[in-house]
CSV table of C-alpha atoms in Angstrom, one decimal:
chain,number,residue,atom,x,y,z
T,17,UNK,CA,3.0,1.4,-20.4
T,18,UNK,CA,4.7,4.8,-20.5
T,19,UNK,CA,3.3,5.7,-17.3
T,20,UNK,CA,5.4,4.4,-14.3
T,21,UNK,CA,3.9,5.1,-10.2
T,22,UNK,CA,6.5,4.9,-8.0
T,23,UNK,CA,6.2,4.3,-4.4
T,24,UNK,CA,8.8,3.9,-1.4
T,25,UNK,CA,10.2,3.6,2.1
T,26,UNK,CA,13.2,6.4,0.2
T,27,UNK,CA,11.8,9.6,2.3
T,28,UNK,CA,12.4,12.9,0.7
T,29,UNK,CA,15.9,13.7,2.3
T,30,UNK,CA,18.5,12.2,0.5
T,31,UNK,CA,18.6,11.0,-3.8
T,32,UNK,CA,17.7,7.8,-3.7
T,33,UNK,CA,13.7,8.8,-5.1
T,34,UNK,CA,15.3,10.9,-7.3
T,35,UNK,CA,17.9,8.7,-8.8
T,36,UNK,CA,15.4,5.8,-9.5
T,37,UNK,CA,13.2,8.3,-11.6
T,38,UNK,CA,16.4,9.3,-13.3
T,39,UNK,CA,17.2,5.9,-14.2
T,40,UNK,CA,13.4,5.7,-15.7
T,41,UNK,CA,13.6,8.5,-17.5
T,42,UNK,CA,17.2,7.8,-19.1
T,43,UNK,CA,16.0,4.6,-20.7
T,44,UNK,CA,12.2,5.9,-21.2
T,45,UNK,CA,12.4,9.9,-22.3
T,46,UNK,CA,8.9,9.7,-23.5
T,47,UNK,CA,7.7,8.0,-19.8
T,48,UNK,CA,5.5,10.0,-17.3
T,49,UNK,CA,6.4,9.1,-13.3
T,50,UNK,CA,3.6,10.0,-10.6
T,51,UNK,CA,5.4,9.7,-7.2
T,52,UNK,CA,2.3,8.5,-5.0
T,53,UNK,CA,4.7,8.4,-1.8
T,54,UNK,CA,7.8,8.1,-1.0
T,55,UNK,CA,7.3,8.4,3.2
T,56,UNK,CA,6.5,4.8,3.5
T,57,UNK,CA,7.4,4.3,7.0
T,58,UNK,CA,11.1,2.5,6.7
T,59,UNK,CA,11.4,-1.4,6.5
T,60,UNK,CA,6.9,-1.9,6.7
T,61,UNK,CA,6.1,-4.3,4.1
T,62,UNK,CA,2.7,-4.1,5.3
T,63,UNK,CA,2.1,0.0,4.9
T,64,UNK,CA,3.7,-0.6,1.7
T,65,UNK,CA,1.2,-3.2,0.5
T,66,UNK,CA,-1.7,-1.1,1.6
T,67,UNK,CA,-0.9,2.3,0.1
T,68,UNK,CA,-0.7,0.0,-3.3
T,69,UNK,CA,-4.2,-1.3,-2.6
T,70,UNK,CA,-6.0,1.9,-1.5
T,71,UNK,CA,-4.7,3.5,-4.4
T,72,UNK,CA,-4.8,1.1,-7.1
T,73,UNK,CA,-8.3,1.8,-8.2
T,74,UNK,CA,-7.3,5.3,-9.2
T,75,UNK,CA,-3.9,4.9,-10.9
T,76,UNK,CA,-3.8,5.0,-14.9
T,77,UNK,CA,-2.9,2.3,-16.7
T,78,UNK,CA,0.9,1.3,-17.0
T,79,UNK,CA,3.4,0.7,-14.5
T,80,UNK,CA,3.4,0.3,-10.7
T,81,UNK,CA,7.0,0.4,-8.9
T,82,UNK,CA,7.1,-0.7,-5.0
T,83,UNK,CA,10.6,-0.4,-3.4
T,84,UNK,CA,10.0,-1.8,0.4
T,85,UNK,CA,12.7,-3.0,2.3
T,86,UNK,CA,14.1,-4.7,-1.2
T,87,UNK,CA,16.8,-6.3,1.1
T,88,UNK,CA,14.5,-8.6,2.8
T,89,UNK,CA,13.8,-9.7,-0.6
T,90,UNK,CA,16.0,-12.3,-3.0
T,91,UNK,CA,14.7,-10.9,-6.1
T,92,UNK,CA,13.1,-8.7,-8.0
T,93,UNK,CA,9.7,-9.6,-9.8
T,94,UNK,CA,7.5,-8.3,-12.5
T,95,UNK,CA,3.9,-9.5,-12.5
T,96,UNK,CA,1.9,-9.1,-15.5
T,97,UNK,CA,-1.9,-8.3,-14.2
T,98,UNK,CA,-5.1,-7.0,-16.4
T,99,UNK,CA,-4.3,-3.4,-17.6
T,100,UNK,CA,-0.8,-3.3,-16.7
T,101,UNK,CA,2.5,-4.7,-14.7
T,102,UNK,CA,3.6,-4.5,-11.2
T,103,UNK,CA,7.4,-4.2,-10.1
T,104,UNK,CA,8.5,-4.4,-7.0
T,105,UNK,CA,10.9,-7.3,-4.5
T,106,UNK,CA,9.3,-10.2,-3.9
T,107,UNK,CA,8.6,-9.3,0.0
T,108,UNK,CA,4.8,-9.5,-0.4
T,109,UNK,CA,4.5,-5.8,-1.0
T,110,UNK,CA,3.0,-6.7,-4.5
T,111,UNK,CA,0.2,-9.7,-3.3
T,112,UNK,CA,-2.6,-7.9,-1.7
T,113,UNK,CA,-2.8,-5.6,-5.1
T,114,UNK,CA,-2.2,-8.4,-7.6
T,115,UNK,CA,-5.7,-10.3,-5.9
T,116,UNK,CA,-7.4,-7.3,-6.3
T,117,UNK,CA,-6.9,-6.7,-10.0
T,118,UNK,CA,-7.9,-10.1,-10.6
T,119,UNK,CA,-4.5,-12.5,-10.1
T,120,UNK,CA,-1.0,-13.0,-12.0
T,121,UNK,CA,-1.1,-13.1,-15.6
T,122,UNK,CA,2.8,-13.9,-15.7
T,123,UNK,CA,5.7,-13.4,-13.1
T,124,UNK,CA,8.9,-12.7,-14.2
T,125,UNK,CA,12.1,-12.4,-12.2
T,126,UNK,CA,14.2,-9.8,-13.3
T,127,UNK,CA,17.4,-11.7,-13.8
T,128,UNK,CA,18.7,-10.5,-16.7
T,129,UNK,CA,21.9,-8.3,-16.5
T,130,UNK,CA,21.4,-6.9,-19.9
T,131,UNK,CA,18.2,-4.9,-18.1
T,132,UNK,CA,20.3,-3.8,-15.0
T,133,UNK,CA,22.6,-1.2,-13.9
T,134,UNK,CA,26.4,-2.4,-12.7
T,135,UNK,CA,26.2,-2.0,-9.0
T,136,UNK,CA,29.6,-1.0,-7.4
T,137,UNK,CA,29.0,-2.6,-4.4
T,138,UNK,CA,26.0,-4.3,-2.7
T,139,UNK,CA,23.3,-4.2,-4.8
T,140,UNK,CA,20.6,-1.0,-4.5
T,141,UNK,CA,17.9,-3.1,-5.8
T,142,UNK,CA,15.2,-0.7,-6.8
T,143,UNK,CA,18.0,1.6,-8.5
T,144,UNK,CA,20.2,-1.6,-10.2
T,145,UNK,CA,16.8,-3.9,-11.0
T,146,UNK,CA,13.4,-2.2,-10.7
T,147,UNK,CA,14.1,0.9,-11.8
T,148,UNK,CA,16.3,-0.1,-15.2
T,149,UNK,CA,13.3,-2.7,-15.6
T,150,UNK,CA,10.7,0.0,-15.7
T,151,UNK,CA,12.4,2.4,-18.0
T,152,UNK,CA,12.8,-1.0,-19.9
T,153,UNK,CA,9.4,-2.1,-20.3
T,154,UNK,CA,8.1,1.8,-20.9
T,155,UNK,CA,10.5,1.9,-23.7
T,156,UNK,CA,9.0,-1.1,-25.4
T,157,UNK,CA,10.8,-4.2,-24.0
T,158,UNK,CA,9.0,-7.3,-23.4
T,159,UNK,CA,8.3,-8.7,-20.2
T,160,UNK,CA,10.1,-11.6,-20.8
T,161,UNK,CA,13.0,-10.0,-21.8
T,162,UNK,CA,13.7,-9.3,-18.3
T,163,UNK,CA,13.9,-13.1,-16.7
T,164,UNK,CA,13.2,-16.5,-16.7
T,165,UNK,CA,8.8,-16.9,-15.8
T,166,UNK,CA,8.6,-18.4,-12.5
T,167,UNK,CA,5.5,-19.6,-10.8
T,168,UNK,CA,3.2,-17.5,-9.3
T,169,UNK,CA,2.5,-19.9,-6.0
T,170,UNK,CA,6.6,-19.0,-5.4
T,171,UNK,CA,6.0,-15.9,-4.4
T,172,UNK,CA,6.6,-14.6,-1.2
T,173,UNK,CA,2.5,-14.2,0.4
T,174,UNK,CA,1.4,-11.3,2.0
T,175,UNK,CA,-0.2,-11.7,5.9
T,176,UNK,CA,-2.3,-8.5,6.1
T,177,UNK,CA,-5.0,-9.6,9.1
T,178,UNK,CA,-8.8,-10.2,8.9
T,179,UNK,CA,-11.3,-8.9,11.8
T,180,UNK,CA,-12.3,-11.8,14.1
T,181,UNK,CA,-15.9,-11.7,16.0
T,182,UNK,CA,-16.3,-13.4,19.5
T,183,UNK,CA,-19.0,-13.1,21.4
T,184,UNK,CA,-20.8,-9.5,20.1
T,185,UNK,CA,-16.8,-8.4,20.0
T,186,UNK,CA,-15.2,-7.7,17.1
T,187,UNK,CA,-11.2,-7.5,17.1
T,188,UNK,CA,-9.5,-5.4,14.8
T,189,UNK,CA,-6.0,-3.9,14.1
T,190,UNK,CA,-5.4,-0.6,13.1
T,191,UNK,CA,-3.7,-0.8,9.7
T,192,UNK,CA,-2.7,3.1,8.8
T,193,UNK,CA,-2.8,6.6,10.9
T,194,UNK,CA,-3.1,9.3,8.2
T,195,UNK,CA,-1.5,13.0,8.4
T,196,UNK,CA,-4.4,14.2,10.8
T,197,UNK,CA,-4.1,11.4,12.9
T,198,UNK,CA,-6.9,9.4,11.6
T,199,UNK,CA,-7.0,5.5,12.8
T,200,UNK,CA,-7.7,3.3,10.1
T,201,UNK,CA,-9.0,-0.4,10.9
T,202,UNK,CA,-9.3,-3.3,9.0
T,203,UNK,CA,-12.8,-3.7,10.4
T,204,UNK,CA,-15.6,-3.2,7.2
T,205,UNK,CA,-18.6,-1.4,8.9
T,206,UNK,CA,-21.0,-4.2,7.0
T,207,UNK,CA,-19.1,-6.1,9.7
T,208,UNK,CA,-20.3,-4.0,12.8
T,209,UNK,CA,-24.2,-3.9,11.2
T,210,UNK,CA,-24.0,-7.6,11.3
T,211,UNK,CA,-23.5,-7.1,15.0
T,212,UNK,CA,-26.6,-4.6,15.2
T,213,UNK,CA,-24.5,-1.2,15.1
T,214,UNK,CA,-25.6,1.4,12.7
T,215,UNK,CA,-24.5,5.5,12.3
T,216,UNK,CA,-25.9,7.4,15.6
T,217,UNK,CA,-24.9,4.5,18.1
T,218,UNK,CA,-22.6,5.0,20.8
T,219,UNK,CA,-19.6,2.0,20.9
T,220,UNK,CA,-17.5,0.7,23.3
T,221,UNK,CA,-13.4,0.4,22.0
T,222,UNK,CA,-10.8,-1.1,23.6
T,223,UNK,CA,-7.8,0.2,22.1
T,224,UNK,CA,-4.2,0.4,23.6
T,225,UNK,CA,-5.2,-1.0,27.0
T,226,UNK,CA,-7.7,1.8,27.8
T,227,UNK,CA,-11.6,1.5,26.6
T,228,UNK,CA,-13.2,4.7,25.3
T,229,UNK,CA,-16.6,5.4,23.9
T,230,UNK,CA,-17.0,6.4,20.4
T,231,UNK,CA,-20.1,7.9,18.1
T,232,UNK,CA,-20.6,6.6,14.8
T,233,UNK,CA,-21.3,9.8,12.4
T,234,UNK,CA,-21.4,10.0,8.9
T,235,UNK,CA,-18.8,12.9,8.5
T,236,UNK,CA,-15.6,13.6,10.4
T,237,UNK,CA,-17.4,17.2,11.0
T,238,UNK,CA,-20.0,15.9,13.4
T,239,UNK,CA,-17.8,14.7,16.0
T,240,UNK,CA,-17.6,17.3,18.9
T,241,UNK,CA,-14.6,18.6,20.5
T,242,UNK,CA,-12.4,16.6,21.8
T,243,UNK,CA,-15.1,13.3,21.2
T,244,UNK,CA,-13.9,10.2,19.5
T,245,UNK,CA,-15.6,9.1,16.9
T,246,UNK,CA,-15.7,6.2,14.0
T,247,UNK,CA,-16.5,7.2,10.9
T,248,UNK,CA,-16.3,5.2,7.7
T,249,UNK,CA,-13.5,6.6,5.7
T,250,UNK,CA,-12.9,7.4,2.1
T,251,UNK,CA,-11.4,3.6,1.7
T,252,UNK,CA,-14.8,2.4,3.0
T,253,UNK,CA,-13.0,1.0,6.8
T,254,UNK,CA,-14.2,1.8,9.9
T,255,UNK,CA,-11.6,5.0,11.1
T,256,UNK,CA,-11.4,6.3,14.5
T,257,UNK,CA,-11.0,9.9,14.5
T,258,UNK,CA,-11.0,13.7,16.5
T,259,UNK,CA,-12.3,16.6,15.3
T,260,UNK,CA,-9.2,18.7,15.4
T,261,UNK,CA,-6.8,16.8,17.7
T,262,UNK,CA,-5.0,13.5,16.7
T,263,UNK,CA,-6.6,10.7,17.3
T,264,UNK,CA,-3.4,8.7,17.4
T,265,UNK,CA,-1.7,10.7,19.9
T,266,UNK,CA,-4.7,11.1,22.4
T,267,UNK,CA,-5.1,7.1,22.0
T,268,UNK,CA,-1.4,6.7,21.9
């Protein structure tokens, strides 16, 4: 467990980031911290949630720390899952990640003051609780150390939507728009083959009000300029996308 990925709402503009990986590294000298992002958009549970699964696959072993809009949250939680723990307030950030590593092998709710920080006011609940819990467990501390083992079925769920089809139609939502501008759906392309759609065909998308025509292509290179296109992105979802300009702001 002495590698710790840390993730957050925090941005890049003031210490918060930076002091949490202190905290880390006080109580863990030996611990290694990736910073996958810290430009979750502010207060969305849900982009928080999805950055952890899209990356999961690809972290090492060890620690994964979520701090999303920890306020909505009552506590903190620790959940033991095959190859590792995940930290993070129990807002459903942690959910969608835990099912895909197989379920909960224990939940623990870091309640203990011994493995806090003294907060001098409200409590800052990824630097006073999260943090000082995963310096903690990279330095060797048992889980349960941390808190009383609560039941899994407690925890707060996570509602990230499933496609729906009606009548030839499937309904999506777009669930993330990358740095260029790329739409991601939650709409699996096995979905749209079941329909009779395959890579070449022109379809119709309703999107924002407005309905526009898109090519599937296997490669965000083959769409033309200025076309919209869906392509099935690195994640394996069905992305909406523009050659150079940003799909996002043409579709608004």
């Amino acid at each position: 467990l002495s590698v710790v990925t840390f993730r957050s709402d925090f941005g890049s503009t003031d210490e918060a980031a930076g002091v949490c990986r202190s905290v880390i590294t006080s109580l863990a000298p030996d611990a290694r911290v990736i910073d996958l992002t810290h430009d979750i958009p502010v207060f969305d549970v849900r982009a928080g949630a999805l950055a952890r699964v899209r990356a999961v696959q690809y972290l090492p072993q060890g620690i994964v720390l979520a701090a999303v809009d920890p306020t909505g949250a009552d506590r903190a939680i620790a959940v033991e899952v095959e190859g590792g723990l995940l930290l993070g307030p129990d807002n459903g950030i942690l959910e969608p990640a835990v099912a895909m590593l197989g379920g909960p092998m224990r939940v623990v709710a870091c309640t203990n003051p011994e493995y806090q920080l003294p907060s001098p006011g409200a409590t800052f609940l990824a630097r006073d609780v999260l943090a000082p819990a995963a310096g903690h467990l990279a330095s060797g501390v048992r889980l349960e150390a941390l808190g009383e083992v609560v039941d899994p079925f407690s925890l707060t769920p996570s509602l990230l939507p499933l496609p729906t089809e009606a009548d030839g139609t499937l309904s999506g939502e777009v669930w993330w728009v990358d740095h260029f501008g790329n739409l991601q759906t939650n709409i699996d392309p096995d979905e749209m083959r079941t329909l009779g759609a395959e890579v070449g065909m022109t379809i119709e998308v309703y999107i924002g009000g407005s309905t526009r025509m898109a090519r599937w292509v296997e490669h965000y290179r083959d769409a033309k300029p200025s076309e919209l296109v869906m392509v099935t992105d690195a994640y394996g979802l069905c992305s909406l996308a523009m050659d150079r300009p940003s799909a996002a702001a043409e579709l608004k």
